[in-house]
mmCIF file with all atom_site columns, C-alpha atoms and ligand atoms in Angstrom:
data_model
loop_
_atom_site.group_PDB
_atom_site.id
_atom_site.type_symbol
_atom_site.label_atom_id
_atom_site.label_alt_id
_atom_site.label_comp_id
_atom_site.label_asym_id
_atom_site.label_entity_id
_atom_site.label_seq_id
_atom_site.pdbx_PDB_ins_code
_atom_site.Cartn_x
_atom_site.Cartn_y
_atom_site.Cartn_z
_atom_site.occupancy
_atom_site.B_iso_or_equiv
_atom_site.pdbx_formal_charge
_atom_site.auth_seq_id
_atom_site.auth_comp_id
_atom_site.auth_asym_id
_atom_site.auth_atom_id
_atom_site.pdbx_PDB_model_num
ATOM   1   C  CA  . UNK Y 1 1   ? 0.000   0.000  0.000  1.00 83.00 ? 1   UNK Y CA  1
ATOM   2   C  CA  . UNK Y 1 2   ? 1.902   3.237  -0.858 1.00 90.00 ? 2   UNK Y CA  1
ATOM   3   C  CA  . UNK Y 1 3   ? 1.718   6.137  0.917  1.00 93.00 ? 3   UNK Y CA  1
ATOM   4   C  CA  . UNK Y 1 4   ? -1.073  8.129  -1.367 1.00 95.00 ? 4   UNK Y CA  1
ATOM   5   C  CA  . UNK Y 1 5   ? -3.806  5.522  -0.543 1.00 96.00 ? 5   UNK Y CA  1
ATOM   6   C  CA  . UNK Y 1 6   ? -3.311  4.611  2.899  1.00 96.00 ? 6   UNK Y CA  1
ATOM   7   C  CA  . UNK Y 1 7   ? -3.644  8.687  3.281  1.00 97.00 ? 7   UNK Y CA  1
ATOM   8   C  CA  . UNK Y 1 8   ? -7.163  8.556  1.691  1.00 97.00 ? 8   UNK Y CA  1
ATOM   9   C  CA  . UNK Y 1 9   ? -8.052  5.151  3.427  1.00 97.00 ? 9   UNK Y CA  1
ATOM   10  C  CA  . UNK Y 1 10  ? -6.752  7.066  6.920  1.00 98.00 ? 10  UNK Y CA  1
ATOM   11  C  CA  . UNK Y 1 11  ? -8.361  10.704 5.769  1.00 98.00 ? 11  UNK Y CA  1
ATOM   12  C  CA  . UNK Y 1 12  ? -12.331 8.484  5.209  1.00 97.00 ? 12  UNK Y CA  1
ATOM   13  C  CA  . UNK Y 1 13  ? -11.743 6.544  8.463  1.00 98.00 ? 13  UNK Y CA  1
ATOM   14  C  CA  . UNK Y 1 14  ? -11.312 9.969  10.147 1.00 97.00 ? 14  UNK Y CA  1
ATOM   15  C  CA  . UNK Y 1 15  ? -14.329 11.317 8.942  1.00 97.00 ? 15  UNK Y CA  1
ATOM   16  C  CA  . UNK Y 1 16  ? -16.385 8.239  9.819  1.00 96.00 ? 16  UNK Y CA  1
ATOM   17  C  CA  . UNK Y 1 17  ? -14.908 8.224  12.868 1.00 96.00 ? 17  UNK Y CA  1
ATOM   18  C  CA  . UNK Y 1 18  ? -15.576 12.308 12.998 1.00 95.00 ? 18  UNK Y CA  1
ATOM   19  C  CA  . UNK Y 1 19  ? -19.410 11.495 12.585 1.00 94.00 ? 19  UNK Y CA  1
ATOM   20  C  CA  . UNK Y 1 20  ? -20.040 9.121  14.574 1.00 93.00 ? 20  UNK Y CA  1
ATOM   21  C  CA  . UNK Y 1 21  ? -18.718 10.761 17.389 1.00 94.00 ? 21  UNK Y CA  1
ATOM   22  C  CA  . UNK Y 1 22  ? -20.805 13.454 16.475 1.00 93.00 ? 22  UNK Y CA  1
ATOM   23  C  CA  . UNK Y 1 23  ? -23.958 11.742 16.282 1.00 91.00 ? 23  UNK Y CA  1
ATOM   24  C  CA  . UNK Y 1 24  ? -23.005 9.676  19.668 1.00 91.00 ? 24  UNK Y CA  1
ATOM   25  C  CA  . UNK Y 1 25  ? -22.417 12.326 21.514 1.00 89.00 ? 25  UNK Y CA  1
ATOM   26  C  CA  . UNK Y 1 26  ? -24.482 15.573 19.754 1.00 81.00 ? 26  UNK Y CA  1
ATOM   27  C  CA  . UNK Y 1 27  ? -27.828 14.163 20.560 1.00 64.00 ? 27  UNK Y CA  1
ATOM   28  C  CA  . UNK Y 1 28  ? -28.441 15.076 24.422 1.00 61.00 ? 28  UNK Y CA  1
ATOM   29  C  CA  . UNK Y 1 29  ? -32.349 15.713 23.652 1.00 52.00 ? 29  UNK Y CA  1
ATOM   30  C  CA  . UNK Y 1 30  ? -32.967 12.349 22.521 1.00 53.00 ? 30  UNK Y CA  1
ATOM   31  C  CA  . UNK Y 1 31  ? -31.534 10.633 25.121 1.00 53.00 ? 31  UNK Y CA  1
ATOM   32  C  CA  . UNK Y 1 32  ? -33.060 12.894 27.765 1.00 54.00 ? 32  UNK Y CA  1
ATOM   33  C  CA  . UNK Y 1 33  ? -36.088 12.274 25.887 1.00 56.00 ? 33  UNK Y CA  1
ATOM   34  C  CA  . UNK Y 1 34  ? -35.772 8.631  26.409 1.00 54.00 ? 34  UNK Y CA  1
ATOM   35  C  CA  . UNK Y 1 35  ? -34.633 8.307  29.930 1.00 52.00 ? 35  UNK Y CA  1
ATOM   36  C  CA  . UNK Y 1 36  ? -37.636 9.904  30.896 1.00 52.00 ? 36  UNK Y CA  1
ATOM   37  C  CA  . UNK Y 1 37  ? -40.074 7.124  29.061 1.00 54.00 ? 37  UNK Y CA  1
ATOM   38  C  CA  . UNK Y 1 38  ? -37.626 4.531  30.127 1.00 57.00 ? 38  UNK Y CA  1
ATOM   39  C  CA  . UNK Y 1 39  ? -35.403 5.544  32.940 1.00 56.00 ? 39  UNK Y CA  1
ATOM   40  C  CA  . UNK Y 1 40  ? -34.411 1.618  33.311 1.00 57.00 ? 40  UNK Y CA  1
ATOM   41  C  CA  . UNK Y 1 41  ? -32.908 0.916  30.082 1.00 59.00 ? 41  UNK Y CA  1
ATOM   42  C  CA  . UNK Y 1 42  ? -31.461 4.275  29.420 1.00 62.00 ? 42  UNK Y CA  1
ATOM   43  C  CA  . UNK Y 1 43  ? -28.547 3.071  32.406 1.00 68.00 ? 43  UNK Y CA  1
ATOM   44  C  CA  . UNK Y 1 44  ? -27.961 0.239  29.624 1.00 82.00 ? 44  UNK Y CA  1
ATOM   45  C  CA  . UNK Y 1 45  ? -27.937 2.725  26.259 1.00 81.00 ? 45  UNK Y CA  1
ATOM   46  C  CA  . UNK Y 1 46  ? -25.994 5.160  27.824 1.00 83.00 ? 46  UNK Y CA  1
ATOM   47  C  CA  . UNK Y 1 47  ? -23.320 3.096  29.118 1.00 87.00 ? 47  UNK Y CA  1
ATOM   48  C  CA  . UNK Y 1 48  ? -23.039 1.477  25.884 1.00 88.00 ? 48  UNK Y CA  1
ATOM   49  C  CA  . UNK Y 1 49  ? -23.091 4.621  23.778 1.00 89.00 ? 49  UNK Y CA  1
ATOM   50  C  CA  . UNK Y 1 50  ? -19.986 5.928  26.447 1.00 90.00 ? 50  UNK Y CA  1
ATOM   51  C  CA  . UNK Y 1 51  ? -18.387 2.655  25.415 1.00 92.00 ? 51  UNK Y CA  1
ATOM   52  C  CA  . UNK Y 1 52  ? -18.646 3.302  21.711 1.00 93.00 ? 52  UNK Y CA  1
ATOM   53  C  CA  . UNK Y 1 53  ? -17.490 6.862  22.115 1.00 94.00 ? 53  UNK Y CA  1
ATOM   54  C  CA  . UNK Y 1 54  ? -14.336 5.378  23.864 1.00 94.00 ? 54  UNK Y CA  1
ATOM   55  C  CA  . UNK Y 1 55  ? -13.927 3.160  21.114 1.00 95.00 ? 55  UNK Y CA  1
ATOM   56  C  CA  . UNK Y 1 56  ? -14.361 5.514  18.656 1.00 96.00 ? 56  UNK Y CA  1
ATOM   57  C  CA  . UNK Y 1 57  ? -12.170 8.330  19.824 1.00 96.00 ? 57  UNK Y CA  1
ATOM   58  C  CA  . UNK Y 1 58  ? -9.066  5.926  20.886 1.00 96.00 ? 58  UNK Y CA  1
ATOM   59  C  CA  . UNK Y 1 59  ? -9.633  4.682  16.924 1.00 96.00 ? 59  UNK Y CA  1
ATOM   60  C  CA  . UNK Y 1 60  ? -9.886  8.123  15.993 1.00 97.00 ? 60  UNK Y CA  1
ATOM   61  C  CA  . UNK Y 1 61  ? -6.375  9.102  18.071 1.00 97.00 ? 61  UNK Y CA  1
ATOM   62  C  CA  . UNK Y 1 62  ? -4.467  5.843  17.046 1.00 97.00 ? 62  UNK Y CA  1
ATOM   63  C  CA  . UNK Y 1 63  ? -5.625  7.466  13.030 1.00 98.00 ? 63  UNK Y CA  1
ATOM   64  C  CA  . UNK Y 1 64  ? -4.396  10.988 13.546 1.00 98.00 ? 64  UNK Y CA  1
ATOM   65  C  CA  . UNK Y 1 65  ? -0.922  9.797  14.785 1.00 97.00 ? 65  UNK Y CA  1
ATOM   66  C  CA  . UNK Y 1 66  ? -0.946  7.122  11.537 1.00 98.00 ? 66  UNK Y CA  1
ATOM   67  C  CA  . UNK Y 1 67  ? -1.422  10.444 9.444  1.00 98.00 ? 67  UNK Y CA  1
ATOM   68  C  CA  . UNK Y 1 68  ? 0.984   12.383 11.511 1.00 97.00 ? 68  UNK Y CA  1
ATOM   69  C  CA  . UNK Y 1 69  ? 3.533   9.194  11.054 1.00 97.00 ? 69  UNK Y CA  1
ATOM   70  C  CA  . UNK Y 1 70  ? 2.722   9.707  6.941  1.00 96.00 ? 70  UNK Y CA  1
ATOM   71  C  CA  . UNK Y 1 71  ? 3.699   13.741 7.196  1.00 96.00 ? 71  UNK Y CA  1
ATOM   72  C  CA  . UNK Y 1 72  ? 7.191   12.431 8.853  1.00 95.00 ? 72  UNK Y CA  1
ATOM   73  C  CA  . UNK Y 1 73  ? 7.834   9.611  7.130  1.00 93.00 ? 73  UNK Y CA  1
ATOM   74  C  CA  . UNK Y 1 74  ? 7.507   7.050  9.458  1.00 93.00 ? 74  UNK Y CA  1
ATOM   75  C  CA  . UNK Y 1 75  ? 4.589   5.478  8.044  1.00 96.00 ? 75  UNK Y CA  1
ATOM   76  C  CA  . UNK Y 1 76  ? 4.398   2.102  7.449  1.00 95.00 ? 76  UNK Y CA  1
ATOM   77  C  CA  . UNK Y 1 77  ? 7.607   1.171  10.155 1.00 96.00 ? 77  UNK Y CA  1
ATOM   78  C  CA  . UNK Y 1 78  ? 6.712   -0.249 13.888 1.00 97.00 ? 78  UNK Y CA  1
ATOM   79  C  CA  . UNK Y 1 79  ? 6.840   2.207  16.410 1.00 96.00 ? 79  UNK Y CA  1
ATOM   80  C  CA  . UNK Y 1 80  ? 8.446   0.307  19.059 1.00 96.00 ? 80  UNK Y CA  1
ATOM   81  C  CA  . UNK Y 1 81  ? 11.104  -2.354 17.268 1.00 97.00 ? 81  UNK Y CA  1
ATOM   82  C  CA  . UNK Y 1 82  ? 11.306  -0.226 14.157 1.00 96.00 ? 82  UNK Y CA  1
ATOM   83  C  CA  . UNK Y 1 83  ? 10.712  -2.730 11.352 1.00 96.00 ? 83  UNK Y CA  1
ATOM   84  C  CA  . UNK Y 1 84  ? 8.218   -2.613 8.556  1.00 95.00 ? 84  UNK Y CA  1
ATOM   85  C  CA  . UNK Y 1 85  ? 4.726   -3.344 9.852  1.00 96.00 ? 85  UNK Y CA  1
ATOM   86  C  CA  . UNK Y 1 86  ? 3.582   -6.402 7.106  1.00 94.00 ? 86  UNK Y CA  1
ATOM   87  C  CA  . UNK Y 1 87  ? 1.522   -5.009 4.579  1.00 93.00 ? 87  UNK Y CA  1
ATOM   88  C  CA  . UNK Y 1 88  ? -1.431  -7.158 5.110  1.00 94.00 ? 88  UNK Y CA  1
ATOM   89  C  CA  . UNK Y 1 89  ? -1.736  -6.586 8.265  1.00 95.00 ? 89  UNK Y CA  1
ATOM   90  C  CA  . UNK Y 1 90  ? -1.830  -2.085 7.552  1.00 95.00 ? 90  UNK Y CA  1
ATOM   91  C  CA  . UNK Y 1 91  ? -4.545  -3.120 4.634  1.00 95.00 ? 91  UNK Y CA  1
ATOM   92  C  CA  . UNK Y 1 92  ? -6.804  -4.448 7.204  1.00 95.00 ? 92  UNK Y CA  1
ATOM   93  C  CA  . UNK Y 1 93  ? -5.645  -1.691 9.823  1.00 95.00 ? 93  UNK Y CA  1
ATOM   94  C  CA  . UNK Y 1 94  ? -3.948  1.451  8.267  1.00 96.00 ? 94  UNK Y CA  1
ATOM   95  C  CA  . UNK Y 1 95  ? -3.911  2.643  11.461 1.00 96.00 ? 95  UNK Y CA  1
ATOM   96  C  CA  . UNK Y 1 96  ? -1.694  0.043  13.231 1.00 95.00 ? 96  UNK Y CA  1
ATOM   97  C  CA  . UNK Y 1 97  ? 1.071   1.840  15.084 1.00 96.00 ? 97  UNK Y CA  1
ATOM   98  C  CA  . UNK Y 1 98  ? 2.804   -1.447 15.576 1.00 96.00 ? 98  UNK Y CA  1
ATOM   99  C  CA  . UNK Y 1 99  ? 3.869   -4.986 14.436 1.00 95.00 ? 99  UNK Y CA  1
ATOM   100 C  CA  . UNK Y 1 100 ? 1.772   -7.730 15.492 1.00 94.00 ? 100 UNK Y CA  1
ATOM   101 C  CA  . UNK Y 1 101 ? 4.624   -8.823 18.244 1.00 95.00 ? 101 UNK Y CA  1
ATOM   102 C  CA  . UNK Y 1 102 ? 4.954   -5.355 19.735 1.00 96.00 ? 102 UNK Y CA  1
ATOM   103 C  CA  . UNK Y 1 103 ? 1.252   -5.075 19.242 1.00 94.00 ? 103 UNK Y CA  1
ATOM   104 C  CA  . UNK Y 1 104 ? 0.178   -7.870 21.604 1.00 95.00 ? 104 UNK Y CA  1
ATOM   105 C  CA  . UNK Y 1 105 ? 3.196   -7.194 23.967 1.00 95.00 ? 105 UNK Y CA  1
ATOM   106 C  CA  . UNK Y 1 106 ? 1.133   -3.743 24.993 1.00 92.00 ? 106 UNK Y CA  1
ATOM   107 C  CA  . UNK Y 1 107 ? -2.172  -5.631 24.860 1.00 91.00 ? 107 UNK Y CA  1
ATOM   108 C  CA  . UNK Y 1 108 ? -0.597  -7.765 27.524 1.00 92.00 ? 108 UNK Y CA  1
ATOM   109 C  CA  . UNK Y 1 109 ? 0.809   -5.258 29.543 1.00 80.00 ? 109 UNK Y CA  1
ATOM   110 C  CA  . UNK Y 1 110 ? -2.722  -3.845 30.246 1.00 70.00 ? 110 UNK Y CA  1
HETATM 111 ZN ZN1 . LIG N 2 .   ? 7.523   -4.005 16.457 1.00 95.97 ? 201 LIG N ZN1 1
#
């Protein structure tokens, strides 16, 4: 994947990422609206829609940084060991900061 595409792929992912977090967290009447017909499963929906936003903005961090990586020309290189991330493995996550080996090393150190 050269550099050119995995900007676009990165630039549509932001702005996906940009509106969802806009819709998940922009619509306070709604969900005031529907605590008061339901005040027992709004707990539920708004713990889950905090989740998502979580989700979505550590997504939407982790693709910033892949773009800022592209400006410096780091793209495309682990940021921990330094070698070249595979390339299947940035076509399924353009964002991916790290090789799969570093990558699970910090999942385990949570
Ligand atoms: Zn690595």
């Amino acid at each position: 994947m050269d550099d050119a595409t995995a900007r676009m792929r990165l630039e549509s992912m932001l702005e996906e990422l940009d509106r969802s977090i806009g819709v998940l967290t922009g619509d306070p009447v709604s969900v005031r609206e529907r605590s008061a017909a339901d005040a027992g499963s709004d707990l539920t929906d708004a713990d889950r829609t905090r989740a998502m936003i979580d989700v979505a903005t550590r997504q939407r961090t982790a693709v910033l940084a892949a773009l800022k990586r592209l400006d410096e020309g780091g793209y495309g290189r682990c940021v921990d060991c330094g070698k070249i991330v595979p390339e299947g493995r940035l076509e399924a996550r353009p964002e991916a900061a790290r090789c799969v080996q570093c990558q699970s090393r910090v999942e385990r150190r949570r």
